[in-house]
Each structure stands twice: as C-alpha cells, then as structure tokens.
C-alpha cells in the first residue's frame, strides 16, 4: 500500500509531457499532453484554439478505469498520402492524406496498456483508443467513455435531441447554451421517440463559431461498439461522449486486441470543406469484397408513397380485420397497394422512363398485426399475400428489363429476422432481386436493446456482410446512422437513418432548412435514401381535410437529386403525378446517381447549398441549388465545365410566383448554351431550388 502511495505521489509530481502533430497543410495542429497522468488533447486551427484542453479515457465496469495514472511508453508518427477508388461515390478518386501520432500508454497500477491514435487531416482531427494484446487484459466491459470536446465559446449549433432509438427529428438551430432537448416538438407523427436527457444531443453535431469557423463533431468506423451521443454542460460549453447502453446498462463488451471507433472533429473557415469532406470514409477499412461488379447504382420507383398519402395500405386485410388476420382468415380490404396488377403498372412506368427497379412494400403477410404489438414472429419474409404473385411479377419485370427491389420490414424483431435471413436471401436470389430495403420500425426485440446500441450496430453490419455473401445490396431504414461502413462493404448501398421525405405526408413535416443541414450531418457518414421527387406537394390533393404538405417547391425536389447524394435514388411520387409534369420529370430521368467528380460551389448550413456533379459514365454535369425558407439570388461560375466545349444547359427553376407554402408547383424550364467561362444567375424562391443538366454539344 505504501509503495502504491509513493508511486502516485511520484506520478503526480511529473511535468506535463506533450506531443504535437499537424495536418499536411499545417493549418490544423493537435497537441497531446499527459497532464498529471491523465491524457488530454487540444486542437488549433490557423494557430487559434478551437478545442480547449479536453480529457480522454474510458470507465470500465468492475475494473480500474483507463483515464488516469498513465505513463508514456513510446510515441510514433507516420504520414499517409494515397488515392483510392470507391465502388460507388461522389468522386472516382478519393485522397487519403494525413499525419498520424500514436501514443503508447501504460498504467502501472493495473499493469495495462492503452494506445491513443491521432490522425490529422487538412479538414480535421480523428482519434481512437487501441488495446493491444497483453497478459493482464483479455476482455473488459465499458461503462462509460470519457472523451471530451471542450469548446471555445457559445457557438451556433445544428442539433438533434438525444434519442437512442431514432434520428427522425427536424434539426434545431440554436446557440449552444440554448440547447434543451425537452423543448423539441414531439408532435411529429411518430410516437416511438423518447428523449433521453435534457442536455443530450446526437452526433454529428454541426456548429459555427462567432468568428466564422465551422466545427463538426462526429465518429467513424463504428464497428462492434455503440453509437456515440453527446452530453453537454451549457455554461461550460463542454461536450462529453455518451455511449448507448444495452438492456442491462453496459455500454460495450470488448475482447482484446480491439479498437474503438474514431472520434472526429472537422474544422474549417469554409463550410464547403466540411460538406465535401471524405474524412469519415477515409477512416474506415478498405473494401473487403473482392468482386464488386454486381454492386451497381439504381434509380427506382415503387409502391410506397401511395400508402403514406392514404391512397392504399400496406396490409391486405385492413386494420379492421386484424383479428381475422391473426386467426389466419384474411379478407381483402380493397385498398391493398402491393397487388400483382398495381405492381405491373409501376413496372410499365419504370420501363417506359428508363428506370432500373421497382420497390414493392406490403407484399408479404403480417402487416395486419405488426405495428404496436411488437411480436417476435410477425413476418417470415418469404410468404406473399394472395393478391401478389411473386413469379408472375418477376417474370413480367424481367420481360421489361426491370429489377425488383425486395422489402423486408422486421418490425424491429431482430432475432426473428436473423433466423429467417438466409431463407429471405435465397428467395431474392431465386427471383433475381439485386437489392432489398430493410426496416426496423418499433422497439427492438430482444427487449431492452436500442437501435443505437452495440447489439444493433453489430446486427446492421452483419446484415451488410451477409448480403454481400449472396452478392446482394441492402438499403436500411430505421437503422443506426452510417459512419462510413459503406467503404468496407459498398453493397451497403444506402440508408435512411434521419428524418426523410415521408414525414411531409403525415406530420408537421420537414422545415425548408432541413435539406440544407443534412449534407453537413447525416450524409457525412454515407448515402441517404431520402426519397425525393414529390410533385404533388399538398396532401389536400388526396383528402381535402389534410393540411400537410412537402415544405419545398417542385423545383427544389428536383435539385435534391444532386444535393442529397445516394447511388440509390427513388422517384418517390405516384406515376400519375409525374405524368402531369413530364417536362419537369425529364430531369429525374436524366440525372445520374454515380459520380466522377463533385464540386461544392456554395454552402452554409441551415441556409443554402449548391453542388455540381459530373456523371461517371459520360461528360454530362448536373447542378442542384437549394435554399431554406428565404428566397435567394446568386450567380454561379461554370468553370467546373470542361474548357473549349459548348454545353446545352436545361434549367429547371422556380417560377416567378413560386413559394413553398403558397405556390409550390410553379416552375419554369429554359434551355441555354454555356461554356466554362459562363456565369449563370439563379433565383431560388422561398423553400425553393434550381436543377440544371449540362450536356456537351457535339
């Protein structure tokens, strides 16, 4: 006991030991220090502090915490500068350039080792905990992670309330000191949400300082670990990592050797650098699929929106026949959407307009008895309703050159889905489905687990890997938000994991600024299946009593195909609504979904975004520009176009009298000739946007 006390006194008498690493541009500096045995770091941008001294470490269950009493055993540095090619993406080539610092720590009191690895990019800093193989640490349980992010002031923040089961909230824009999750409007159409604390927010957290510096706190490569939320102390402008617990309160079970996810801090005085960053992808492992030839982008339509607007239902029997359905006595309600004939109608529309696929929701038995009951075995993922002929539908689709997209709603019964998964995937292979959309609506079964916990993170990643073994793609809804895993398994082609377009059909909707924030937050971790392209803006078209509407203009719905990146894009509205506006629909038919190059021309979170992208398969460019609730005038240089070429530009813009609330369907289309030396003036209505296609003139 005396020797331990003497050692502790000696340890605390040690001077602070510091190490520094800079970004390749030398604009970002990371200072690490061991302060009285406690690991700390700080971040400077252009020689000014943006993250004050912040402590690091882990709190363990039934074991000595790994946050103090350390000595430094060794430090190493290295530089990486490489180019890699994503299978699908915003760029054909992605640069991965950083300087790395590894601090090897030793805790004599427990005879344990822990390394902290820092990577410093030109766009930010990342760090993770690394546990090498060692005799006195085989496995451990994390009860808390103590990573801190101490801010320099009362920044503007774009945030979501802490909720371990859902990200489906509209973003709040307030000062850091005004964050209060209990003030979030819960009248948004979903009753499953549950805020976990007054001062808890989700990551990624986007911020802007009074000096005009943009900060984004997020994470990358979340594998075998829970999702990170953030606890905050408003008066101190301090954030601490908060891990999502499992059913008995533990945060993570780890087997040594192991690593934590990366904690990331993006920083720039130009918002375009944040939204264009590929740092999250770079921090993930390279692709583990040898043959990726079957992973292809898709543009699709589907039986989906008609259920959200009330035209049809997912279930065959109707909710009034739920008891009969439970007894196996299915009686058709007459409103079922996923019928053979209706599906053929969508297949015809897709084939006529050059789409790749058709999604069908509500095709399989179980929908009468799923929502709110949370049974373990509602769906078997293989048995169709009597009015949906799997073979006939797929034979018809094949004759038209259309691929069918499977829908697998799990009702959050994860064990049931895993038990049936191979049978479901075999069914997809039998009928030639290349992809599936999975859903996880409801409280997780096994009960007590959360969507964002370690168990579910492992499940979502397992499903992507299992799909890859069958050479199938997956698009997950209601999953934990992506953190770049699509680099490792690019068949994880898209996810929802945020408040999508569907909320505009039956809730308070998404405010006009919503789509200007998502690229700075949710989309940093991977492509989002936002389901844009709604042309019938007001829901009163389906029921005069309805007041809900999409909070954009029609032209903005077109622009979202460029600003909201995804290699899986849906034309989400009903075929008949597109047939009334085929001139505007032409942009959706033309726009690419896989890109050779992307240029972020203008960006301000919560206000506006303008993006230009070059099709990977041609010399065509596409531009999308969107704004919030304020109208906007801007002038765009077209210097991204190839020099010495003339282009035909088709401009899809808001009409002179357009307004997202009062006149959302007013639009105008014009064709002009431009070159790389041209400039183009854009007028965006309130809640509006502009979409442009550029095709070289031969």
Short mmCIF file of N, CA, C and O in Angstrom, two decimals, residues 190-235:
data_model
loop_
_atom_site.label_atom_id
_atom_site.label_comp_id
_atom_site.label_asym_id
_atom_site.label_seq_id
_atom_site.Cartn_x
_atom_site.Cartn_y
_atom_site.Cartn_z
N UNK A 190 -44.65 10.39 -35.07
CA UNK A 190 -44.08 9.13 -34.58
C UNK A 190 -44.14 9.13 -33.06
O UNK A 190 -43.62 10.03 -32.41
N UNK A 191 -44.75 8.11 -32.49
CA UNK A 191 -44.92 8.05 -31.04
C UNK A 191 -43.82 7.25 -30.36
O UNK A 191 -43.80 7.15 -29.14
N UNK A 192 -42.89 6.68 -31.13
CA UNK A 192 -41.88 5.81 -30.55
C UNK A 192 -40.68 6.56 -30.01
O UNK A 192 -39.87 6.00 -29.29
N UNK A 193 -40.54 7.80 -30.37
CA UNK A 193 -39.36 8.54 -29.96
C UNK A 193 -39.35 8.77 -28.45
O UNK A 193 -40.38 8.96 -27.83
N UNK A 194 -38.17 8.77 -27.88
CA UNK A 194 -38.04 9.00 -26.44
C UNK A 194 -36.73 9.72 -26.17
O UNK A 194 -35.64 9.17 -26.33
N UNK A 195 -36.81 10.98 -25.77
CA UNK A 195 -35.64 11.79 -25.48
C UNK A 195 -35.03 11.31 -24.17
O UNK A 195 -35.72 11.10 -23.18
N UNK A 196 -33.71 11.16 -24.15
CA UNK A 196 -33.04 10.51 -23.01
C UNK A 196 -32.44 11.51 -22.02
O UNK A 196 -31.93 11.09 -20.97
N UNK A 197 -32.50 12.80 -22.31
CA UNK A 197 -31.96 13.76 -21.37
C UNK A 197 -32.09 15.17 -21.88
O UNK A 197 -32.05 15.42 -23.09
N UNK A 198 -32.26 16.08 -20.97
CA UNK A 198 -32.44 17.49 -21.31
C UNK A 198 -31.25 18.04 -22.07
O UNK A 198 -31.39 18.80 -23.02
N UNK A 199 -30.05 17.65 -21.65
CA UNK A 199 -28.82 18.15 -22.26
C UNK A 199 -28.04 17.02 -22.93
O UNK A 199 -26.85 16.83 -22.70
N UNK A 200 -28.74 16.26 -23.74
CA UNK A 200 -28.10 15.20 -24.54
C UNK A 200 -28.48 15.44 -26.00
O UNK A 200 -29.65 15.65 -26.32
N UNK A 201 -27.47 15.43 -26.86
CA UNK A 201 -27.71 15.59 -28.30
C UNK A 201 -27.05 14.44 -29.04
O UNK A 201 -26.20 13.73 -28.49
N UNK A 202 -27.46 14.27 -30.28
CA UNK A 202 -26.87 13.23 -31.10
C UNK A 202 -25.66 13.78 -31.86
O UNK A 202 -25.57 14.97 -32.12
N UNK A 203 -24.76 12.90 -32.19
CA UNK A 203 -23.74 13.27 -33.15
C UNK A 203 -24.19 12.73 -34.51
O UNK A 203 -24.93 11.74 -34.56
N UNK A 204 -23.82 13.38 -35.61
CA UNK A 204 -22.91 14.52 -35.69
C UNK A 204 -23.56 15.83 -35.24
O UNK A 204 -24.74 16.06 -35.49
N UNK A 205 -22.75 16.64 -34.59
CA UNK A 205 -23.17 17.96 -34.14
C UNK A 205 -22.43 18.99 -34.98
O UNK A 205 -21.21 19.07 -34.95
N UNK A 206 -23.19 19.78 -35.74
CA UNK A 206 -22.61 20.82 -36.59
C UNK A 206 -22.68 22.16 -35.87
O UNK A 206 -23.71 22.50 -35.29
N UNK A 207 -21.57 22.92 -35.90
CA UNK A 207 -21.52 24.20 -35.19
C UNK A 207 -20.78 25.26 -36.02
O UNK A 207 -20.03 24.93 -36.93
N UNK A 208 -21.01 26.51 -35.65
CA UNK A 208 -20.30 27.64 -36.26
C UNK A 208 -19.96 28.64 -35.18
O UNK A 208 -20.83 29.05 -34.39
N UNK A 209 -18.69 29.04 -35.12
CA UNK A 209 -18.25 29.99 -34.10
C UNK A 209 -18.59 31.41 -34.51
O UNK A 209 -18.91 31.69 -35.68
N UNK A 210 -18.50 32.32 -33.55
CA UNK A 210 -18.75 33.74 -33.84
C UNK A 210 -17.73 34.30 -34.83
O UNK A 210 -18.00 35.28 -35.53
N UNK A 211 -16.56 33.66 -34.89
CA UNK A 211 -15.50 34.11 -35.80
C UNK A 211 -15.64 33.50 -37.19
O UNK A 211 -14.80 33.75 -38.07
N UNK A 212 -16.67 32.68 -37.39
CA UNK A 212 -16.89 32.11 -38.71
C UNK A 212 -16.17 30.81 -38.98
O UNK A 212 -15.98 30.42 -40.13
N UNK A 213 -15.77 30.10 -37.93
CA UNK A 213 -15.14 28.79 -38.08
C UNK A 213 -16.20 27.71 -37.89
O UNK A 213 -16.99 27.76 -36.94
N UNK A 214 -16.21 26.73 -38.78
CA UNK A 214 -17.18 25.64 -38.73
C UNK A 214 -16.57 24.43 -38.05
O UNK A 214 -15.43 24.04 -38.35
N UNK A 215 -17.32 23.84 -37.13
CA UNK A 215 -16.88 22.66 -36.39
C UNK A 215 -17.94 21.57 -36.53
O UNK A 215 -19.13 21.86 -36.48
N UNK A 216 -17.47 20.34 -36.68
CA UNK A 216 -18.39 19.21 -36.74
C UNK A 216 -17.81 18.07 -35.91
O UNK A 216 -16.69 17.62 -36.16
N UNK A 217 -18.57 17.61 -34.91
CA UNK A 217 -18.14 16.51 -34.06
C UNK A 217 -18.95 15.27 -34.42
O UNK A 217 -20.18 15.28 -34.35
N UNK A 218 -18.24 14.21 -34.77
CA UNK A 218 -18.90 13.01 -35.28
C UNK A 218 -18.06 11.80 -34.91
O UNK A 218 -17.19 11.87 -34.02
N UNK A 219 -18.26 10.69 -35.58
CA UNK A 219 -17.48 9.47 -35.37
C UNK A 219 -17.41 8.69 -36.67
O UNK A 219 -18.22 8.90 -37.59
N UNK A 220 -16.45 7.80 -36.76
CA UNK A 220 -16.26 6.99 -37.96
C UNK A 220 -15.94 5.56 -37.57
O UNK A 220 -15.39 5.29 -36.50
N UNK A 221 -16.27 4.64 -38.48
CA UNK A 221 -15.96 3.21 -38.30
C UNK A 221 -16.52 2.66 -37.00
O UNK A 221 -15.80 2.06 -36.20
N UNK A 222 -17.82 2.86 -36.78
CA UNK A 222 -18.47 2.28 -35.60
C UNK A 222 -18.73 0.81 -35.89
O UNK A 222 -19.66 0.45 -36.61
N UNK A 223 -17.88 -0.04 -35.33
CA UNK A 223 -17.94 -1.49 -35.52
C UNK A 223 -17.79 -2.14 -34.15
O UNK A 223 -16.86 -1.82 -33.40
N UNK A 224 -18.71 -3.02 -33.80
CA UNK A 224 -18.69 -3.70 -32.50
C UNK A 224 -18.62 -2.69 -31.35
O UNK A 224 -17.85 -2.85 -30.40
N UNK A 225 -19.43 -1.66 -31.43
CA UNK A 225 -19.39 -0.57 -30.46
C UNK A 225 -20.72 0.17 -30.56
O UNK A 225 -21.32 0.21 -31.64
N UNK A 226 -21.20 0.78 -29.50
CA UNK A 226 -22.45 1.56 -29.60
C UNK A 226 -22.22 2.91 -30.25
O UNK A 226 -21.09 3.40 -30.36
N UNK A 227 -23.30 3.51 -30.68
CA UNK A 227 -23.28 4.86 -31.24
C UNK A 227 -22.97 5.87 -30.13
O UNK A 227 -23.34 5.69 -28.97
N UNK A 228 -22.28 6.95 -30.50
CA UNK A 228 -21.94 8.00 -29.55
C UNK A 228 -22.95 9.14 -29.60
O UNK A 228 -23.19 9.73 -30.66
N UNK A 229 -23.56 9.45 -28.46
CA UNK A 229 -24.28 10.70 -28.26
C UNK A 229 -23.36 11.65 -27.50
O UNK A 229 -22.23 11.30 -27.17
N UNK A 230 -23.85 12.84 -27.20
CA UNK A 230 -23.02 13.84 -26.53
C UNK A 230 -23.77 14.48 -25.37
O UNK A 230 -24.88 15.01 -25.56
N UNK A 231 -23.18 14.40 -24.17
CA UNK A 231 -23.68 15.14 -23.02
C UNK A 231 -23.06 16.53 -23.04
O UNK A 231 -21.87 16.68 -23.35
N UNK A 232 -23.83 17.54 -22.67
CA UNK A 232 -23.27 18.89 -22.69
C UNK A 232 -23.55 19.63 -21.40
O UNK A 232 -24.54 19.38 -20.70
N UNK A 233 -22.63 20.53 -21.10
CA UNK A 233 -22.77 21.45 -19.97
C UNK A 233 -22.82 22.85 -20.57
O UNK A 233 -21.78 23.41 -20.94
N UNK A 234 -24.03 23.43 -20.72
CA UNK A 234 -24.17 24.69 -21.46
C UNK A 234 -23.29 25.82 -20.94
O UNK A 234 -22.69 26.56 -21.72
N UNK A 235 -23.18 25.99 -19.63
CA UNK A 235 -22.41 27.11 -19.09
C UNK A 235 -20.92 26.95 -19.30
O UNK A 235 -20.16 27.92 -19.26
#
